[in-house]
Coordinates of C-alpha atoms and ligand atoms in Angstrom, one line a residue:
M1 CA 7.3 44.7 49.4
K2 CA 5.2 46.4 46.7
K3 CA 8.1 45.9 44.2
L4 CA 8.2 42.2 45.0
W5 CA 4.5 41.9 44.5
M6 CA 4.7 43.7 41.2
F7 CA 7.5 41.4 40.1
T8 CA 5.6 38.3 41.1
S9 CA 2.5 39.3 39.2
V10 CA 4.4 40.2 36.1
T11 CA 6.2 36.9 36.2
L12 CA 2.9 35.1 36.7
I13 CA 1.3 36.8 33.8
L14 CA 4.4 36.1 31.6
V15 CA 4.4 32.4 32.6
F16 CA 0.7 32.2 32.0
T17 CA 1.0 33.8 28.5
L18 CA 3.9 31.5 27.6
L19 CA 1.8 28.5 28.7
V20 CA -1.2 29.5 26.6
A21 CA 1.0 30.2 23.6
G22 CA 2.8 26.9 24.2
C23 CA -0.4 24.9 24.2
A24 CA -1.7 26.7 21.1
G25 CA 1.7 26.1 19.5
G26 CA 1.3 22.4 20.3
A27 CA -2.0 22.3 18.5
K28 CA -0.5 23.7 15.4
G29 CA 0.5 21.5 12.5
V30 CA -0.2 17.9 12.0
K31 CA 1.7 14.7 12.9
L32 CA 1.5 11.5 10.8
A33 CA 2.8 8.0 11.4
L34 CA 4.1 6.1 8.4
L35 CA 3.7 2.4 9.1
Y36 CA 5.7 0.4 6.5
P37 CA 7.7 -2.8 6.2
M38 CA 11.3 -1.6 6.7
T39 CA 12.5 -5.1 7.7
G40 CA 11.3 -8.7 6.9
P41 CA 10.7 -10.3 3.6
V42 CA 9.7 -7.2 1.5
P43 CA 11.9 -4.3 2.4
T44 CA 11.7 -2.6 -1.0
Y45 CA 8.0 -2.0 -0.3
G46 CA 8.9 -0.1 2.8
Q47 CA 11.6 2.0 1.2
S48 CA 9.5 3.0 -1.8
S49 CA 6.5 3.8 0.4
Q50 CA 8.5 5.9 2.8
E51 CA 9.9 7.8 -0.2
G52 CA 6.5 8.4 -1.7
S53 CA 5.0 9.7 1.6
E54 CA 8.0 11.9 2.4
L55 CA 7.9 13.5 -1.0
A56 CA 4.2 14.4 -0.4
I57 CA 4.9 15.8 3.1
Q58 CA 7.9 17.8 1.8
Q59 CA 5.7 19.4 -0.9
W60 CA 3.1 20.4 1.6
N61 CA 5.7 21.8 4.0
D62 CA 7.4 23.7 1.2
A63 CA 4.0 25.2 0.4
G64 CA 3.5 26.4 4.0
G65 CA 2.5 23.3 6.0
L66 CA -0.9 22.6 7.3
L67 CA -3.2 24.1 10.0
G68 CA -0.6 26.8 10.7
G69 CA 2.4 24.6 11.3
D70 CA 4.8 22.1 9.7
I71 CA 3.7 18.5 9.1
E72 CA 5.7 16.2 11.3
W73 CA 6.0 12.5 10.9
V74 CA 7.3 9.3 12.5
V75 CA 8.2 6.1 10.7
A76 CA 7.6 2.7 12.3
D77 CA 8.4 -0.8 11.0
T78 CA 5.5 -3.2 10.6
G79 CA 7.4 -6.0 8.9
C80 CA 4.9 -7.9 6.9
D81 CA 3.3 -9.7 9.9
G82 CA 0.7 -9.1 12.6
A83 CA 3.0 -9.1 15.6
T84 CA 5.4 -6.5 14.3
A85 CA 2.6 -4.4 12.9
T86 CA 0.7 -4.5 16.3
D87 CA 3.8 -3.3 18.2
A88 CA 4.3 -0.4 15.7
A89 CA 0.7 0.7 15.9
N90 CA 0.6 0.7 19.7
K91 CA 3.9 2.6 19.8
V92 CA 2.8 5.4 17.5
I93 CA -0.6 5.8 19.0
D94 CA 0.3 5.5 22.7
Q95 CA 3.8 7.0 22.8
D96 CA 4.0 9.3 19.8
K97 CA 0.3 10.3 20.3
V98 CA -0.3 10.2 16.6
K99 CA -3.9 10.5 15.3
F100 CA -3.3 9.8 11.6
I101 CA -1.7 6.6 10.2
V102 CA -0.6 6.0 6.6
G103 CA 0.0 2.3 6.2
A104 CA 0.6 -0.5 6.2
V105 CA 1.6 -2.2 2.9
C106 CA 1.0 -5.9 3.5
S107 CA -2.6 -6.7 4.2
S108 CA -1.5 -9.0 7.0
A109 CA -0.1 -5.9 8.8
S110 CA -2.9 -3.5 7.9
I111 CA -5.6 -5.7 9.3
P112 CA -4.3 -5.9 12.9
I113 CA -3.4 -2.2 12.7
S114 CA -7.0 -1.4 11.8
E115 CA -8.3 -3.4 14.8
I116 CA -6.2 -1.2 17.1
S117 CA -6.8 2.2 15.3
N118 CA -10.6 2.0 15.0
P119 CA -11.6 1.7 18.7
K120 CA -9.2 4.6 19.4
K121 CA -10.7 6.7 16.5
V122 CA -7.2 7.0 14.9
L123 CA -7.7 7.6 11.2
Q124 CA -5.8 5.1 9.0
I125 CA -5.3 5.0 5.2
S126 CA -3.4 2.1 3.6
P127 CA -1.8 3.0 0.3
T128 CA -1.5 -0.6 -1.0
S129 CA -3.3 -3.3 1.1
T130 CA -5.7 -5.0 -1.2
N131 CA -7.4 -7.7 0.9
P132 CA -11.1 -6.9 1.6
Q133 CA -10.8 -7.4 5.3
V134 CA -8.6 -4.3 5.8
T135 CA -11.6 -2.0 5.7
V136 CA -14.7 -4.1 6.3
G137 CA -16.6 -2.8 9.3
K138 CA -13.9 -0.2 10.1
P139 CA -15.1 3.4 9.8
Y140 CA -11.7 4.9 10.5
T141 CA -9.8 2.8 7.9
F142 CA -9.5 3.7 4.2
R143 CA -7.3 2.6 1.4
A144 CA -6.0 4.2 -1.8
C145 CA -5.9 1.0 -4.0
F146 CA -8.2 -1.5 -5.7
L147 CA -9.1 -4.8 -4.0
D148 CA -8.1 -8.4 -4.6
P149 CA -11.5 -9.7 -5.9
F150 CA -11.1 -7.2 -8.7
Q151 CA -7.4 -7.9 -9.1
G152 CA -7.9 -11.7 -9.2
G153 CA -10.6 -11.2 -11.9
V154 CA -8.4 -9.0 -14.0
V155 CA -5.6 -11.5 -14.1
A156 CA -8.0 -14.4 -14.8
S157 CA -9.7 -12.7 -17.7
F158 CA -6.3 -11.6 -19.1
A159 CA -5.3 -15.3 -19.0
I160 CA -8.4 -16.5 -20.7
E161 CA -9.1 -13.7 -23.2
D162 CA -5.6 -12.4 -24.1
L163 CA -3.5 -15.5 -23.5
K164 CA -6.2 -18.0 -24.6
A165 CA -5.4 -20.1 -21.6
T166 CA -7.8 -22.9 -20.6
T167 CA -5.9 -24.5 -17.8
A168 CA -4.1 -23.1 -14.7
A169 CA -2.0 -24.0 -11.7
V170 CA -2.0 -21.9 -8.5
M171 CA 0.5 -21.9 -5.7
Y172 CA -0.1 -19.9 -2.6
D173 CA 1.1 -19.1 1.0
K174 CA -1.7 -20.3 3.2
G175 CA -0.6 -18.1 6.1
N176 CA -0.7 -14.8 4.3
D177 CA -4.0 -12.9 4.1
Y178 CA -3.2 -11.2 0.8
V179 CA -1.7 -14.3 -1.0
L180 CA -4.4 -16.7 0.3
G181 CA -7.2 -14.3 -0.7
L182 CA -5.8 -13.5 -4.1
A183 CA -5.3 -17.2 -5.0
G184 CA -8.9 -17.9 -4.2
Y185 CA -10.3 -14.9 -6.2
F186 CA -8.2 -15.8 -9.2
K187 CA -9.4 -19.5 -9.0
D188 CA -13.0 -18.5 -8.7
A189 CA -12.8 -16.0 -11.6
F190 CA -10.8 -18.4 -13.9
E191 CA -13.3 -21.2 -13.3
A192 CA -16.3 -18.8 -13.7
R193 CA -15.0 -17.9 -17.2
G194 CA -14.8 -21.5 -18.2
G195 CA -11.1 -22.4 -17.3
T196 CA -10.0 -25.4 -15.3
V197 CA -7.6 -25.1 -12.3
L198 CA -5.5 -28.4 -12.4
V199 CA -3.3 -27.7 -9.4
Y200 CA -4.2 -25.6 -6.3
E201 CA -1.4 -26.1 -3.8
A202 CA -0.4 -24.3 -0.5
Y203 CA 3.0 -23.7 1.0
T204 CA 4.1 -21.8 4.1
E205 CA 6.2 -18.7 4.5
A206 CA 9.2 -20.7 5.7
D207 CA 9.3 -22.9 2.6
T208 CA 12.2 -22.4 0.2
D209 CA 12.1 -25.7 -1.7
F210 CA 9.1 -26.0 -3.9
S211 CA 10.0 -29.1 -5.9
A212 CA 7.2 -31.3 -4.6
I213 CA 4.5 -28.9 -5.7
L214 CA 6.4 -28.0 -8.9
S215 CA 6.5 -31.7 -9.9
K216 CA 2.7 -31.7 -9.8
V217 CA 2.6 -28.6 -11.9
A218 CA 5.0 -30.1 -14.4
D219 CA 2.9 -33.3 -14.6
A220 CA -0.3 -31.3 -15.1
D221 CA 1.3 -29.0 -17.8
P222 CA -1.1 -26.0 -17.4
D223 CA -1.2 -23.0 -19.8
V224 CA -0.6 -20.6 -16.9
L225 CA 1.0 -20.7 -13.4
F226 CA -0.5 -18.1 -11.0
L227 CA 1.9 -17.0 -8.3
P228 CA 0.1 -14.4 -6.1
D229 CA 2.9 -13.9 -3.6
Y230 CA 5.4 -11.1 -3.0
Y231 CA 8.6 -10.7 -5.1
S232 CA 10.9 -12.4 -2.7
K233 CA 9.0 -15.7 -2.9
V234 CA 8.1 -15.3 -6.5
N235 CA 11.8 -15.1 -7.3
L236 CA 12.4 -18.5 -5.6
I237 CA 9.4 -20.3 -7.1
G238 CA 9.9 -18.8 -10.6
K239 CA 13.5 -19.9 -10.7
Q240 CA 12.8 -23.4 -9.5
A241 CA 9.9 -23.7 -12.0
K242 CA 12.1 -22.7 -14.9
E243 CA 14.8 -25.2 -13.8
K244 CA 12.2 -27.9 -13.8
G245 CA 11.4 -27.0 -17.5
I246 CA 7.9 -25.8 -16.7
S247 CA 6.8 -23.7 -19.7
A248 CA 3.5 -22.4 -18.3
V249 CA 3.2 -18.6 -18.6
M250 CA 3.7 -17.2 -15.0
L251 CA 1.1 -14.7 -13.8
G252 CA 1.0 -12.6 -10.6
G253 CA -0.5 -9.6 -8.9
D254 CA 0.8 -6.3 -7.5
G255 CA 3.2 -8.2 -5.2
W256 CA 5.6 -8.6 -8.1
D257 CA 6.3 -4.9 -8.2
S258 CA 9.8 -4.5 -6.9
A259 CA 13.2 -3.4 -8.0
D260 CA 14.3 -6.7 -6.6
L261 CA 12.0 -8.9 -8.8
D262 CA 14.3 -11.4 -10.6
W263 CA 13.3 -10.8 -14.3
S264 CA 14.9 -14.0 -15.5
A265 CA 13.0 -16.1 -12.9
V266 CA 9.6 -15.0 -14.2
E267 CA 10.6 -14.0 -17.8
G268 CA 7.6 -13.9 -20.2
G269 CA 5.2 -13.6 -17.2
Y270 CA 2.5 -10.9 -16.6
H271 CA 1.3 -9.2 -13.5
S272 CA -1.4 -6.7 -12.6
N273 CA -0.4 -3.4 -11.0
H274 CA -1.8 -0.1 -9.6
Y275 CA -0.1 2.3 -11.9
S276 CA 1.9 2.7 -15.1
P277 CA 4.2 5.5 -16.1
A278 CA 2.4 5.1 -19.5
D279 CA -0.4 7.2 -18.0
P280 CA -0.2 10.6 -19.8
R281 CA -2.0 12.8 -17.2
A282 CA -0.2 15.9 -15.9
V283 CA -0.3 14.7 -12.3
V284 CA 1.7 11.6 -13.4
T285 CA 4.3 13.5 -15.4
G286 CA 4.7 16.1 -12.6
F287 CA 5.1 13.3 -10.0
L288 CA 7.6 11.4 -12.1
R289 CA 9.7 14.6 -12.5
D290 CA 9.7 15.4 -8.8
Y291 CA 10.3 11.9 -7.6
E292 CA 13.2 11.5 -10.0
A293 CA 14.7 14.8 -8.9
K294 CA 14.5 13.9 -5.2
Y295 CA 15.5 10.2 -5.4
G296 CA 17.4 9.8 -8.7
K297 CA 15.2 6.9 -9.9
A298 CA 11.8 6.0 -11.2
P299 CA 9.0 5.3 -8.7
D300 CA 7.3 1.9 -8.4
A301 CA 3.5 1.6 -7.6
L302 CA 4.2 1.5 -3.9
A303 CA 5.9 4.9 -4.0
V304 CA 3.0 6.2 -6.1
L305 CA 0.3 5.0 -3.9
A306 CA 2.0 6.1 -0.7
F307 CA 2.3 9.6 -2.3
D308 CA -1.5 9.5 -3.2
A309 CA -2.6 8.1 0.2
T310 CA -0.6 10.8 2.1
N311 CA -1.8 13.5 -0.1
V312 CA -5.5 12.6 0.1
L313 CA -5.3 12.4 3.9
L314 CA -3.6 15.8 4.2
E315 CA -6.1 17.3 1.8
A316 CA -9.0 16.0 3.9
I317 CA -7.3 17.5 7.1
K318 CA -7.0 20.8 5.2
Q319 CA -10.6 20.8 4.0
A320 CA -11.9 19.8 7.5
D321 CA -9.6 22.5 9.0
T322 CA -9.1 20.4 12.1
T323 CA -7.2 17.4 13.5
D324 CA -10.5 16.1 15.0
T325 CA -10.4 12.6 13.4
E326 CA -14.2 12.2 13.3
K327 CA -14.5 15.4 11.2
V328 CA -11.5 14.5 9.0
R329 CA -13.0 11.0 8.5
D330 CA -16.3 12.5 7.3
T331 CA -14.4 14.9 4.9
L332 CA -12.3 12.0 3.5
A333 CA -15.4 9.9 3.0
A334 CA -16.8 12.5 0.7
I335 CA -13.7 13.7 -1.1
E336 CA -12.9 13.5 -4.8
F337 CA -9.1 13.6 -5.3
E338 CA -7.0 13.2 -8.5
G339 CA -4.1 11.0 -7.5
V340 CA -1.2 9.8 -9.6
A341 CA -2.7 6.3 -9.6
G342 CA -6.2 7.5 -10.7
V343 CA -9.0 9.5 -9.2
I344 CA -10.0 8.5 -5.6
T345 CA -13.6 8.6 -4.3
F346 CA -14.5 6.2 -1.5
N347 CA -17.5 3.8 -1.2
A348 CA -19.1 3.2 2.1
E349 CA -16.4 0.8 3.2
G350 CA -13.6 3.3 2.5
D351 CA -12.5 1.6 -0.7
P352 CA -11.9 3.4 -4.0
I353 CA -12.8 2.0 -7.4
K354 CA -9.7 1.9 -9.6
T355 CA -8.3 0.7 -12.9
A356 CA -5.5 -1.9 -13.1
A357 CA -2.5 -2.1 -15.4
I358 CA -1.1 -5.3 -16.8
N359 CA 2.6 -5.5 -17.2
Q360 CA 4.9 -8.0 -18.9
V361 CA 8.3 -9.1 -17.5
T362 CA 10.9 -9.3 -20.2
T363 CA 14.7 -9.7 -20.0
E364 CA 15.0 -6.0 -20.5
G365 CA 12.6 -5.1 -17.8
I366 CA 8.9 -4.5 -17.2
K367 CA 6.7 -3.5 -20.2
F368 CA 3.2 -2.0 -20.0
V369 CA 0.6 -4.1 -21.8
K370 CA -2.8 -2.6 -21.2
W371 CA -5.3 -1.0 -18.7
V372 CA -8.2 -3.0 -17.3
K373 CA -11.2 -1.0 -16.0
P374 CA -13.5 -2.3 -13.3
Ligands
LIG401 N1 -1.4 -5.7 -2.1 C1 -0.4 -6.2 -1.2 C2 -1.1 -6.6 0.1 O1 -2.2 -6.3 0.3 C3 0.7 -5.2 -1.0 C4 1.4 -4.7 -2.2 C5 0.9 -3.6 -2.9 C6 2.6 -5.2 -2.7 C7 1.5 -3.1 -4.1 C8 3.2 -4.7 -3.8 C9 2.6 -3.7 -4.5 O2 -0.5 -7.3 0.9

């Protein structure tokens, strides 16, 4: 009887110890969700972003992890739309119990995610969503990139000052937060600098034949044609514009950045971007070397910003020394971090102030033209 009692208490103590150790073990390390467009119209954005984030995580884990454990991560597909993004955010928060989100890419995905993450105090950082609405009034949402009012102004002044344009046409997807916003910011800036917008025409995501709008553009014969959409649509519109004999210089924003941009469709055009390999800083050359070694190719801006966004978030968790999202948020809000795409410090909305690059599309590829500071 005594023996049995001894045995039972030893077992109880053992079970208790294991339970406590198990709980403490569960609190070790950090889990992130990477919410990116793996399917839908812009899959190269998702692939590049996942690669950039995973390189960052791997480097942290190789250096010993974070908060006493390995960094774990889940990837969920946002597409480039609100419904898919909402499902992805609900899944990683409710099922995977993730408290930190890196994503999304498309503003139209990041905005609905931010509306889910904020009431739940889940900390979100978008690497690349440039529409102002992503962070406005959302204390738990940050971003690692410049915003579209700045980007639209950069392209408009480049058109007027560098290309000596006086007239423009603008074509935009009225159902896409990013495209609609950027079209308007460009128009406002172009007109404010004395230019005239001769054609300002909307289409929808489903459209593939742009001949009606392009006829108006051909008749107006503007100096520049601004196409603020993603690469898949820009490829279609650019090709049809060239076939119509439109000679306006095509201009675009960060959405043109893709290995699948059709150089011949927009040849001679220019677009703004977040980063250029022409930047000589050591963080840039180190990143280029590591990315090339892991993936066997050069990174685009999406990979760069996903790397930066993941790193700045992990650095804030490290400095706060906790996964308490309120404390990590406060640390992030005050951080100064040297990223590959420039130094990150956040304003009260959670937005950084950053420099843009202008690139030209030639038949041999993308050429860096110049930097534009805010
Ligand atoms: N800025 C785009 C958006 O907000 C996303 C994007 C960023 C696309 C960078 C390409 C490169 O929707």
